């Protein structure tokens, strides 16, 4: 097995398949990564751009090249010293005709051997024991009458329903026993007569195990658990042994055969029992590893988990840590100036008319999501409360409305994605989160709501006062609550409030809490020490396939936290110039966010007269802006797009970036982008350097070796220019020259490559080396030592230096005054400048250490 040292995340799809990944292995080997960290490889919906909509977890996707291509990748990678990490999706599968398990449920209903594999509430009131499928583009009766829901024959000669391009199977017992010719005549007659008002086709449809319904009733009537609010992704009950075995047979076989060194678990918070799942998976991984002679725990096991501020992974989770959203928040936070929050918040309030209080924004969004996209899941949880209330003399008089109000109040204030109740209820951390949410939820509520809240908290908390029947019902309620609170957090925070709150968009990122605006160096050091103690193999990410803005867009926008007054002047200038455009401006809040995005993501080589480049940038920005408008759900939405407003905003973007009249505004935007580009690049180098040197396993997202100015997906999943990255890797320029020519991106690529080579040469230094913060330079420098007893690595990065006048990325020596860091005497290798250094005293002056570079990495030499 190859121990994880540094991963590169690859997004696989038909346009970049396993063969394409194999072709890039020599580059990745030269770069210095230890593992390819692959997006899901199981068979997915045809044409899937990401693989998270699986249809058959037992086979490698033929669109990616199938198992032969995977084995070829594995063998070639092993020969080059590279391992593989797989991304598993145990929470859900796509409701697609290619999903044989789902199709069997549709055909046979509750008699299907797979009926219990999916999280379906067959007993949901008002559903007549049917599985509701809100998939029609109009009410069912209308679709039948208009000939848009008809019978047809599939390629095997079986009769099925079809709505546009989507087929649906029929229960065999509902079809007549006729000869093939007679059956065809019967099908033709039913289709024709249905358009004349004949009810037979509708009756046939009504007799199926499923109920086809208008998509607009889905959020109210759906009775199966989804991935968030995506109707086409149905939740699996992976806690059942048969489901677990079926879903994990392929990856465990590949592990046992020596092709895979670790796995990543997607959306762990969707599962009924994450701790139990991880224990079982760890045991199965260890069992597979024994066939390779591996010790227990050797194979890596990562979880995709969003941690709230101050939250840690549950101690009973048998995993190696998260996929790195927590680090992404921490390293971005330490590059922000705490003093910028108040003036930027004031600017946002003045520009947008909104509160600037992220807590208020997310609470409002939670209420809206519970009333809308997650209404069915909410009602399902209320029913679990009602079952408990009827058994408790203190609550049997509580109405469904009382219980619903209490549930909504508690969920509005719940501070983490979800709780993790065990057999006896919540642990200490879970009880603390629940108590805090209860205290906040009680404020201002009438006595009836308080009583219902207290009952709900008692049911969720523990079982000491409960009889056997109540214990069973409490466990059902906890599971419903936990599987509701997680998607609620995602939809309300990441997919709604992040698009309504624009104080500084660099802090609106997956894994971040915008009101936790910045970290001090001491706070950052403490997160690193905690990781070294608890999860030394945790992944460290700064860019992902889910990020809202590229890592270097965030690094640029962080500069605004140091220059809030300057930014206020820029915004007012943009607003004034924009008033002269022939296109109407967006609403003030949308315009304020748009200015940040235009300046933060402005391509470094883009000129104000580069018509092709400007058109491409306008297209990319509109793609982001359209998604932002619909996610915010204020002036448009995915369910009800408002074409008039969207057209207005798109016309404004086009006028700004592509019209002759927009030239003055373009010049102002370009000047602002170039003003923050240099300090933003310093932040970008600091961010990359920290990711590669602090405790943990650095994860490089595909293509981000150079400056990453990507936007939200699909922009962050664009094809990677690998020939350009190879040229960066082969670049012969020395470090000072690379810094001087920083805009071409080679300096970041070379920093990554040089640090990856050190990680490869001295793996123990990074895997087990002690992390020691260094002080003596105040808040302007973040510095630390890695020490494994044989070697030391001294790392220092400049931070909060935007106010220093500099012609390049290096800060002037006067920046540092007499500040110095502890440094043992001896010989060192300057990793970035690739030169030897002799340190004679016990302290090194920052004016020496950072004389020619905003980041410094010295490796001690041994005799």
PDB file of C-alpha atoms in Angstrom, residues 40 122 132 191 259 300 319 441 472 541 558 599 604 622 685 690 718 742 748 767 787 849:
ATOM      1  CA  UNK A  40     -17.443   8.324  -8.182  1.00  0.00           C
ATOM      2  CA  UNK A 122     -45.433   3.329   2.267  1.00  0.00           C
ATOM      3  CA  UNK A 132     -45.539   9.022  -5.154  1.00  0.00           C
ATOM      4  CA  UNK A 191     -54.099   5.464 -25.995  1.00  0.00           C
ATOM      5  CA  UNK A 259      -6.115  -1.389  -6.436  1.00  0.00           C
ATOM      6  CA  UNK A 300      -7.709   5.648   4.545  1.00  0.00           C
ATOM      7  CA  UNK A 319     -12.408   7.457  10.205  1.00  0.00           C
ATOM      8  CA  UNK A 441     -35.999  28.747  20.277  1.00  0.00           C
ATOM      9  CA  UNK A 472     -38.713   2.761  19.734  1.00  0.00           C
ATOM     10  CA  UNK A 541      -8.599  21.217   0.742  1.00  0.00           C
ATOM     11  CA  UNK A 558      -9.737  38.692   1.423  1.00  0.00           C
ATOM     12  CA  UNK A 599     -13.230  42.201  -9.497  1.00  0.00           C
ATOM     13  CA  UNK A 604      -5.169  38.421 -14.962  1.00  0.00           C
ATOM     14  CA  UNK A 622     -23.849  35.217 -16.161  1.00  0.00           C
ATOM     15  CA  UNK A 685       0.819  31.600  -2.163  1.00  0.00           C
ATOM     16  CA  UNK A 690       0.092  26.250   4.457  1.00  0.00           C
ATOM     17  CA  UNK A 718     -14.039  23.093 -16.745  1.00  0.00           C
ATOM     18  CA  UNK A 742       3.843  35.986 -10.903  1.00  0.00           C
ATOM     19  CA  UNK A 748       2.191  28.930  -7.618  1.00  0.00           C
ATOM     20  CA  UNK A 767       3.113  12.462   8.758  1.00  0.00           C
ATOM     21  CA  UNK A 787      10.077  18.509  13.711  1.00  0.00           C
ATOM     22  CA  UNK A 849      13.786  35.134   6.032  1.00  0.00           C
TER      23      UNK A 849
END
